[in-house]
Amino acid sequence: MATTGAQKYNILPQILSSLAVSFGACNVGAWLSFSSVALPKMILESENFNKSKGVEEDLFVVDLHVGSWIVSLFFLGTIIGCLTGGPLNHKLGPRRVFLCCAPIAALTWVMIALSHRVWVVYLARIMSGFLFGTFQANGKVYNAEIAHPDLRGSLGTMISNMAALGTVYTFVLGYFISSWRVIAWLLILPSIILGVAVFFAPDSPYWLLEKGREEEARKSLSILRGKHYDIETEFQEMLTKKKAKDPNKSVISILLSKLFFQPFIRIGSLMVITQWAGINVVASYMINIFQDSGISISPEAAPILVSVIQLALSMVSTLILRVSPRKPLFLACAFFILLGQLTLGTHAFLTDGLSKDDSSPYGWIPVLAVTVVQSSRTVGFMAVIQLLIAESFPTQIRSYSSGICGSITAINQFGTTKLYPYFLDKIGFPATFWMYAGVMVVLIIYGSVSIPENKGQS
């Protein structure tokens, strides 16, 4: 139970509702890390096929360049999902969107598990990317709209916490299970939990008000705040915001106005620069990166260590965001990501040409560097960006704006993940990560002058 003035509201219903839709992020964590787990296994399977000349139906000719399509096509689907997620939110509401997407998410894993051609995996990745885009356009919005202003920052981190949990689950499966098909079967579980949990969650009171369903909105808000909380003051504020909207202004007209473009230019630019700093490359190719950097422990075991630390710190980030100003937190996390990327590149450069025995005493350094990158991304980096998207746009276009920002990001995610093997071939591993570090310097400078401080605002 939390208090605001003389009011008492129940935290638990808001946490459970946020947790329900955030199982979508658990699926996202699995989708993003599956490529890292599956690609080495697919490449090994292809090499073994070439040696043994196995059954043609089981042929998977996969190398790192083919694998880059498996990674990047996910983000191609995300572009479409982000653009359609807003209209779906407006029509169905965020809760029903998640309810409809859960069985399709399960289907993508079935397709991968049963596939005997690479193009089937491509199609499943595009479909899962579409769902990711839909989740992006709805998850952050739902969490922001059900949360009391005092809890908005904390619940906003729920998405990153659950994404980290999905990542841990996937890497643990990858370590203990040799077949990427069996891993795909087991990754259906988060989709099942998502469908069941969201079924019992309440609709967003803001969405219900937008649809003119005031009594249902009042009931939803009452469920979210608890029976000891008088919802009238907050509910009247919601009604005032709704009535303050110009009825002559359509969604399109607002999207073409400065109400959209001012925050979009600021946040959209931030998200674009973020992707070219290699944020998703590390997550999508983690095991390959560990193999290339010559770590002293198993490349399959190291991601478990990284993701467990990432998960633990993501839970701490909920508390950090409640007390920390967002801009300093974002810039501090960006600086640590910069250090991690510099370390990865420099370690690879200095150990190039050394024998395994000579380089093994320093094999822990890449693990530490990747841990710093992934943990900093979770603790405050992506969490602050998600909160900026949820809070910077008017309620009427919030889901549309989130989708548009997500699609711009996905275009660049597609480019960065597809080009990673090309960068390795042309400029090498060290220079690739030095390049990412250079982009992160630009991001720090831009973030220091562009990020607003919205903490504590309703």
Coordinates of C-alpha atoms in Angstrom, one line a residue:
M1 CA 0.0 0.0 0.0
A2 CA 1.3 3.4 -1.0
T3 CA 0.2 6.9 0.0
T4 CA -0.2 10.2 -1.8
G5 CA -1.2 12.9 0.6
A6 CA -4.1 11.5 2.6
Q7 CA -4.9 9.0 -0.2
K8 CA -3.9 5.3 -0.1
Y9 CA -3.7 3.3 -3.2
N10 CA -2.9 -0.4 -3.7
I11 CA 0.4 -1.1 -5.6
L12 CA -0.3 -4.8 -6.2
P13 CA -3.0 -4.6 -8.9
Q14 CA -0.9 -2.2 -10.9
I15 CA 2.2 -4.4 -10.6
L16 CA 0.2 -7.5 -11.6
S17 CA -1.4 -5.8 -14.6
S18 CA 2.0 -4.4 -15.7
L19 CA 3.5 -7.8 -15.2
A20 CA 0.8 -9.5 -17.4
V21 CA 1.5 -7.4 -20.5
S22 CA 5.2 -7.4 -19.8
F23 CA 5.3 -11.1 -20.6
G24 CA 5.2 -9.8 -24.1
A25 CA 8.7 -8.4 -23.4
C26 CA 9.7 -11.8 -22.1
N27 CA 8.9 -13.1 -25.6
V28 CA 10.9 -10.3 -27.0
G29 CA 13.9 -11.2 -24.9
A30 CA 13.6 -14.7 -26.2
W31 CA 13.3 -13.6 -29.8
L32 CA 16.3 -11.3 -29.6
S33 CA 18.6 -13.8 -27.9
F34 CA 17.4 -16.8 -29.9
S35 CA 19.5 -15.7 -32.8
S36 CA 22.6 -15.6 -30.6
V37 CA 21.9 -19.1 -29.3
A38 CA 20.7 -20.7 -32.5
L39 CA 23.2 -19.3 -35.1
P40 CA 26.3 -21.2 -33.8
K41 CA 24.2 -24.4 -33.7
M42 CA 22.8 -23.9 -37.2
I43 CA 26.2 -23.1 -38.6
L44 CA 27.7 -26.2 -36.9
E45 CA 24.7 -28.3 -38.3
S46 CA 25.4 -27.0 -41.8
E47 CA 29.1 -27.9 -41.5
N48 CA 28.3 -31.4 -40.3
F49 CA 25.8 -31.8 -43.2
N50 CA 28.5 -30.8 -45.7
K51 CA 30.8 -33.4 -44.2
S52 CA 28.2 -36.2 -43.9
K53 CA 26.0 -35.4 -46.9
G54 CA 22.8 -35.9 -44.9
V55 CA 19.2 -36.0 -45.9
E56 CA 18.3 -33.1 -48.2
E57 CA 15.1 -32.3 -46.3
D58 CA 17.1 -31.5 -43.2
L59 CA 19.5 -29.2 -45.1
F60 CA 20.2 -25.9 -43.4
V61 CA 23.0 -24.1 -45.2
V62 CA 23.8 -21.4 -42.7
D63 CA 26.9 -19.2 -42.3
L64 CA 27.2 -15.9 -40.5
H65 CA 26.0 -13.9 -43.5
V66 CA 22.9 -16.1 -43.9
G67 CA 22.5 -15.9 -40.2
S68 CA 22.5 -12.1 -40.4
W69 CA 19.2 -12.4 -42.4
I70 CA 17.8 -14.5 -39.5
V71 CA 18.8 -11.7 -37.1
S72 CA 17.9 -8.7 -39.2
L73 CA 14.6 -9.8 -40.8
F74 CA 13.1 -9.8 -37.3
F75 CA 13.5 -6.0 -37.3
L76 CA 12.1 -5.8 -40.8
G77 CA 8.9 -7.2 -39.4
T78 CA 9.1 -4.8 -36.5
I79 CA 8.8 -1.8 -38.9
I80 CA 5.4 -3.0 -40.0
G81 CA 4.3 -4.0 -36.5
C82 CA 5.2 -0.6 -35.1
L83 CA 3.2 1.2 -37.7
T84 CA 0.1 -0.9 -37.3
G85 CA 0.4 -1.2 -33.5
G86 CA -1.1 2.3 -33.0
P87 CA -4.3 1.8 -35.0
L88 CA -4.7 -1.6 -33.3
N89 CA -4.3 0.1 -29.9
H90 CA -7.0 2.6 -30.9
K91 CA -9.4 0.0 -32.1
L92 CA -8.9 -2.9 -29.6
G93 CA -7.1 -1.3 -26.7
P94 CA -3.7 -2.5 -25.5
R95 CA -4.9 -5.4 -23.4
R96 CA -6.9 -7.0 -26.3
V97 CA -4.0 -6.5 -28.6
F98 CA -1.7 -8.6 -26.4
L99 CA -4.5 -11.1 -26.0
C100 CA -4.7 -11.6 -29.8
C101 CA -1.0 -11.6 -30.3
A102 CA -0.2 -14.4 -27.7
P103 CA -1.3 -17.3 -29.9
I104 CA 0.5 -15.9 -32.9
A105 CA 3.7 -15.6 -30.9
A106 CA 3.4 -19.3 -30.0
L107 CA 2.9 -20.1 -33.7
T108 CA 6.3 -18.4 -34.6
W109 CA 8.1 -20.8 -32.3
V110 CA 6.2 -23.8 -33.8
M111 CA 7.2 -22.7 -37.3
I112 CA 10.9 -22.5 -36.3
A113 CA 10.8 -25.8 -34.5
L114 CA 9.3 -27.6 -37.5
S115 CA 11.1 -25.8 -40.2
H116 CA 13.2 -27.7 -42.8
R117 CA 14.1 -24.7 -44.9
V118 CA 15.8 -21.5 -44.0
W119 CA 13.0 -19.4 -45.6
V120 CA 10.5 -20.8 -43.0
V121 CA 12.7 -19.4 -40.3
Y122 CA 12.9 -16.1 -42.2
L123 CA 9.1 -16.0 -42.3
A124 CA 8.8 -16.8 -38.6
R125 CA 11.3 -14.1 -37.7
I126 CA 9.4 -11.5 -39.8
M127 CA 6.1 -12.5 -38.0
S128 CA 7.8 -12.4 -34.6
G129 CA 9.2 -9.0 -35.5
F130 CA 5.8 -7.8 -36.4
L131 CA 4.6 -8.8 -33.0
F132 CA 7.5 -7.1 -31.4
G133 CA 6.6 -3.9 -33.1
T134 CA 3.0 -4.3 -32.0
F135 CA 4.1 -4.9 -28.4
Q136 CA 6.3 -1.8 -28.5
A137 CA 3.4 0.4 -29.6
N138 CA 1.2 -1.0 -26.8
G139 CA 3.2 -2.2 -23.8
K140 CA 4.8 1.1 -22.8
V141 CA 1.5 2.9 -23.3
Y142 CA -0.5 0.4 -21.2
N143 CA 2.0 0.6 -18.3
A144 CA 2.0 4.4 -18.4
E145 CA -1.8 4.6 -18.5
I146 CA -2.5 2.2 -15.7
A147 CA 0.1 3.5 -13.3
H148 CA -0.3 6.1 -10.6
P149 CA 2.1 9.0 -11.5
D150 CA 4.2 8.1 -8.4
L151 CA 4.7 4.6 -9.9
R152 CA 5.0 5.3 -13.5
G153 CA 8.8 5.3 -13.6
S154 CA 9.0 2.0 -11.6
L155 CA 6.3 0.2 -13.7
G156 CA 8.0 1.5 -16.8
T157 CA 11.0 -0.7 -16.0
M158 CA 8.9 -3.8 -15.9
I159 CA 9.2 -4.2 -19.6
S160 CA 13.0 -4.3 -19.5
N161 CA 13.0 -6.6 -16.4
M162 CA 10.8 -9.1 -18.3
A163 CA 12.9 -8.8 -21.4
A164 CA 16.0 -9.7 -19.3
L165 CA 14.1 -12.7 -17.9
G166 CA 13.3 -13.9 -21.4
T167 CA 17.0 -13.5 -22.3
V168 CA 18.1 -15.6 -19.2
Y169 CA 15.6 -18.3 -20.0
T170 CA 16.8 -18.5 -23.6
F171 CA 20.5 -18.6 -22.8
V172 CA 20.0 -21.3 -20.1
L173 CA 18.2 -23.4 -22.7
G174 CA 21.0 -22.8 -25.2
Y175 CA 23.6 -24.0 -22.7
F176 CA 21.9 -27.3 -21.7
I177 CA 20.2 -28.2 -25.0
S178 CA 22.1 -28.9 -28.2
S179 CA 19.2 -28.8 -30.6
W180 CA 17.9 -25.3 -31.6
R181 CA 14.6 -27.0 -32.6
V182 CA 14.0 -28.2 -29.0
I183 CA 14.9 -24.8 -27.7
A184 CA 12.2 -23.3 -30.0
W185 CA 9.6 -25.7 -28.6
L186 CA 10.4 -24.7 -25.0
L187 CA 10.3 -21.0 -25.9
I188 CA 6.5 -21.3 -26.5
L189 CA 6.0 -21.1 -22.7
P190 CA 6.2 -17.3 -22.4
S191 CA 3.6 -16.9 -25.1
I192 CA 1.2 -19.2 -23.1
I193 CA 1.8 -17.3 -19.9
L194 CA 1.2 -14.0 -21.8
G195 CA -2.2 -15.1 -23.1
V196 CA -3.4 -16.4 -19.7
A197 CA -2.1 -13.4 -17.7
V198 CA -3.5 -10.7 -20.0
F199 CA -6.9 -12.4 -20.0
F200 CA -7.3 -11.4 -16.3
A201 CA -5.8 -7.9 -16.6
P202 CA -8.1 -4.8 -16.7
D203 CA -8.3 -2.5 -19.7
S204 CA -6.6 0.9 -19.7
P205 CA -8.9 3.5 -18.1
Y206 CA -7.5 6.1 -20.5
W207 CA -8.5 3.9 -23.5
L208 CA -11.9 3.3 -22.1
L209 CA -12.5 7.0 -21.7
E210 CA -11.3 7.6 -25.3
K211 CA -14.1 5.2 -26.3
G212 CA -16.7 7.0 -24.2
R213 CA -17.1 4.1 -21.8
E214 CA -16.8 6.2 -18.6
E215 CA -18.4 3.7 -16.2
E216 CA -16.0 0.9 -17.4
A217 CA -13.1 3.3 -17.1
R218 CA -14.1 4.2 -13.5
K219 CA -14.4 0.5 -12.6
S220 CA -11.0 -0.2 -14.2
L221 CA -9.3 2.6 -12.3
S222 CA -10.9 1.4 -9.1
I223 CA -9.5 -2.1 -9.6
L224 CA -6.1 -0.7 -10.3
R225 CA -6.0 1.6 -7.3
G226 CA -7.7 -0.6 -4.7
K227 CA -10.9 -0.2 -2.6
H228 CA -9.3 2.1 -0.1
Y229 CA -8.4 4.8 -2.7
D230 CA -10.9 7.5 -3.7
I231 CA -10.5 7.6 -7.4
E232 CA -12.7 10.7 -8.0
T233 CA -9.9 13.3 -8.0
E234 CA -7.8 11.3 -10.4
F235 CA -10.7 10.3 -12.6
Q236 CA -11.9 13.9 -12.9
E237 CA -8.3 14.9 -14.0
M238 CA -8.6 12.2 -16.7
L239 CA -12.0 13.5 -17.8
T240 CA -10.6 17.1 -17.9
K241 CA -7.7 16.0 -20.1
K242 CA -10.2 14.3 -22.4
K243 CA -12.5 17.3 -22.6
A244 CA -9.5 19.6 -23.2
K245 CA -8.8 18.0 -26.5
D246 CA -10.0 19.8 -29.5
P247 CA -12.8 17.7 -31.1
N248 CA -12.0 19.2 -34.5
K249 CA -8.5 17.8 -34.4
S250 CA -8.1 14.3 -35.7
V251 CA -5.2 12.0 -35.0
I252 CA -3.7 12.8 -38.4
S253 CA -3.8 16.5 -37.8
I254 CA -2.1 16.1 -34.4
L255 CA 0.5 13.9 -36.0
L256 CA 1.2 16.6 -38.5
S257 CA 1.5 19.3 -35.8
K258 CA 4.3 20.4 -33.5
L259 CA 2.7 18.4 -30.7
F260 CA 4.1 15.4 -32.4
F261 CA 7.1 16.7 -34.3
Q262 CA 8.9 18.5 -31.4
P263 CA 9.2 15.4 -29.2
F264 CA 9.6 13.1 -32.2
I265 CA 12.6 14.9 -33.6
R266 CA 14.2 14.8 -30.2
I267 CA 13.4 11.2 -29.2
G268 CA 13.6 9.8 -32.8
S269 CA 17.1 11.1 -33.3
L270 CA 18.2 9.7 -30.0
M271 CA 16.8 6.2 -30.9
V272 CA 18.5 6.3 -34.4
I273 CA 21.9 7.1 -33.0
T274 CA 21.4 4.5 -30.3
Q275 CA 21.1 1.7 -32.9
W276 CA 24.2 2.6 -34.8
A277 CA 26.1 2.5 -31.5
G278 CA 25.7 -1.3 -31.7
I279 CA 23.3 -1.8 -28.9
N280 CA 21.4 -4.7 -30.6
V281 CA 24.4 -6.2 -32.2
V282 CA 25.8 -7.3 -28.9
A283 CA 22.6 -9.0 -27.9
S284 CA 21.9 -10.6 -31.2
Y285 CA 25.4 -12.0 -31.8
M286 CA 26.6 -12.5 -28.2
I287 CA 27.8 -16.1 -28.5
N288 CA 29.6 -15.3 -31.8
I289 CA 31.2 -12.3 -30.2
F290 CA 32.5 -14.4 -27.4
Q291 CA 33.8 -17.0 -29.8
D292 CA 35.6 -14.2 -31.8
S293 CA 37.0 -12.5 -28.8
G294 CA 38.6 -15.7 -27.3
I295 CA 37.1 -15.8 -23.9
S296 CA 38.5 -18.2 -21.3
I297 CA 35.1 -19.9 -20.4
S298 CA 32.5 -21.6 -22.6
P299 CA 31.0 -19.1 -25.1
E300 CA 27.6 -20.8 -24.3
A301 CA 28.0 -20.4 -20.6
A302 CA 29.2 -16.7 -20.6
P303 CA 25.9 -15.3 -21.9
I304 CA 24.1 -16.9 -18.9
L305 CA 26.4 -15.1 -16.5
V306 CA 25.9 -11.8 -18.4
S307 CA 22.1 -12.2 -18.6
V308 CA 21.7 -13.2 -14.9
I309 CA 23.6 -10.1 -13.8
Q310 CA 21.5 -8.1 -16.3
L311 CA 18.3 -9.4 -14.8
A312 CA 19.4 -8.7 -11.3
L313 CA 20.4 -5.1 -12.2
S314 CA 17.2 -4.6 -14.2
M315 CA 15.2 -5.2 -11.0
V316 CA 17.4 -2.7 -9.1
S317 CA 16.6 -0.2 -11.9
T318 CA 13.0 0.0 -10.7
L319 CA 14.3 1.5 -7.5
I320 CA 16.9 3.6 -9.2
L321 CA 14.4 5.3 -11.5
R322 CA 12.2 6.2 -8.5
V323 CA 15.0 8.3 -7.0
S324 CA 17.3 9.2 -9.8
P325 CA 17.0 12.1 -12.3
R326 CA 16.6 10.5 -15.7
K327 CA 19.1 12.5 -17.8
P328 CA 22.1 11.9 -15.5
L329 CA 21.1 8.2 -15.2
F330 CA 20.9 7.9 -19.0
L331 CA 24.3 9.6 -19.6
A332 CA 26.0 7.5 -16.9
C333 CA 24.8 4.3 -18.5
A334 CA 25.7 5.5 -22.0
F335 CA 29.3 6.2 -20.7
F336 CA 29.6 2.7 -19.3
I337 CA 28.4 1.2 -22.6
L338 CA 31.1 3.3 -24.3
L339 CA 33.7 1.8 -22.0
G340 CA 32.5 -1.7 -22.6
Q341 CA 32.7 -1.3 -26.4
L342 CA 36.1 0.3 -26.3
T343 CA 37.3 -2.6 -24.1
L344 CA 35.9 -5.3 -26.5
G345 CA 37.7 -3.7 -29.4
T346 CA 41.0 -3.0 -27.6
H347 CA 41.1 -6.5 -26.1
A348 CA 40.7 -8.1 -29.5
F349 CA 43.3 -5.9 -31.0
L350 CA 45.9 -6.6 -28.3
T351 CA 45.4 -10.3 -28.2
D352 CA 45.3 -10.8 -32.0
G353 CA 48.0 -13.2 -33.0
L354 CA 48.6 -14.5 -29.5
S355 CA 48.3 -18.2 -28.8
K356 CA 45.4 -19.5 -26.7
D357 CA 47.7 -20.1 -23.7
D358 CA 49.1 -16.5 -23.9
S359 CA 45.7 -14.9 -24.3
S360 CA 43.8 -17.1 -21.8
P361 CA 44.8 -15.0 -18.7
Y362 CA 42.9 -12.1 -20.2
G363 CA 39.9 -14.1 -21.4
W364 CA 37.6 -12.7 -18.6
I365 CA 37.9 -9.2 -20.1
P366 CA 35.4 -9.6 -23.0
V367 CA 32.9 -11.2 -20.5
L368 CA 33.2 -8.2 -18.2
A369 CA 32.9 -5.8 -21.2
V370 CA 29.7 -7.4 -22.5
T371 CA 28.3 -7.5 -19.0
V372 CA 28.9 -3.8 -18.6
V373 CA 27.2 -3.1 -22.0
Q374 CA 24.2 -5.2 -21.3
S375 CA 23.7 -4.2 -17.7
S376 CA 24.0 -0.5 -18.5
R377 CA 21.5 -0.9 -21.3
T378 CA 19.0 -2.4 -18.9
V379 CA 19.6 -0.3 -15.7
G380 CA 18.9 3.1 -17.1
F381 CA 19.7 3.4 -20.8
M382 CA 16.7 1.8 -22.6
A383 CA 14.4 2.3 -19.6
V384 CA 14.8 6.1 -19.9
I385 CA 14.1 6.0 -23.6
Q386 CA 11.0 3.9 -23.0
L387 CA 9.7 6.4 -20.4
L388 CA 10.4 9.3 -22.7
I389 CA 8.3 7.7 -25.4
A390 CA 5.5 7.0 -23.0
E391 CA 5.5 10.5 -21.4
S392 CA 6.4 12.9 -24.2
F393 CA 3.4 12.6 -26.5
P394 CA -0.2 13.6 -26.0
T395 CA -2.5 10.8 -24.8
Q396 CA -4.6 10.9 -28.1
I397 CA -1.6 10.0 -30.2
R398 CA 0.6 8.2 -27.7
S399 CA 0.3 4.7 -29.2
Y400 CA 0.7 6.0 -32.7
S401 CA 3.8 8.0 -31.7
S402 CA 5.3 5.0 -29.9
G403 CA 4.7 2.9 -33.1
I404 CA 6.3 5.5 -35.4
C405 CA 9.3 5.9 -33.1
G406 CA 9.6 2.1 -33.0
S407 CA 9.5 1.8 -36.8
I408 CA 12.2 4.4 -37.2
T409 CA 14.3 2.4 -34.7
A410 CA 13.6 -0.9 -36.4
I411 CA 14.8 0.4 -39.8
N412 CA 18.1 1.1 -38.2
Q413 CA 18.2 -2.1 -36.2
F414 CA 17.7 -4.0 -39.4
G415 CA 20.7 -2.1 -40.9
T416 CA 23.0 -2.5 -38.0
T417 CA 22.4 -6.2 -37.4
K418 CA 22.5 -7.1 -41.2
L419 CA 25.8 -5.2 -41.7
Y420 CA 27.6 -6.6 -38.7
P421 CA 29.2 -9.5 -40.6
Y422 CA 30.1 -7.1 -43.4
F423 CA 31.9 -4.8 -40.9
L424 CA 33.8 -7.8 -39.5
D425 CA 34.9 -8.8 -43.0
K426 CA 35.9 -5.3 -44.1
I427 CA 37.4 -3.6 -41.0
G428 CA 37.7 -6.4 -38.5
F429 CA 36.5 -7.1 -35.0
P430 CA 38.5 -4.4 -33.1
A431 CA 37.6 -1.5 -35.5
T432 CA 33.9 -2.5 -35.6
F433 CA 33.6 -2.0 -31.8
W434 CA 35.7 1.1 -31.9
M435 CA 33.3 2.5 -34.5
Y436 CA 30.4 1.7 -32.1
A437 CA 32.2 3.4 -29.3
G438 CA 32.6 6.5 -31.5
V439 CA 28.9 6.6 -32.2
M440 CA 28.2 6.3 -28.5
V441 CA 30.3 9.5 -27.9
V442 CA 28.0 11.3 -30.4
L443 CA 25.0 9.9 -28.5
I444 CA 26.2 11.1 -25.1
I445 CA 26.7 14.6 -26.5
Y446 CA 23.3 14.6 -28.2
G447 CA 21.6 13.2 -25.1
S448 CA 23.1 15.8 -22.8
V449 CA 21.4 18.6 -24.7
S450 CA 18.1 16.9 -25.8
I451 CA 16.7 14.8 -23.0
P452 CA 14.1 16.5 -20.9
E453 CA 13.5 15.8 -17.2
N454 CA 9.9 14.5 -16.9
K455 CA 10.3 12.8 -13.5
G456 CA 7.4 13.6 -11.2
Q457 CA 5.1 15.1 -13.9
S458 CA 1.6 13.7 -14.3

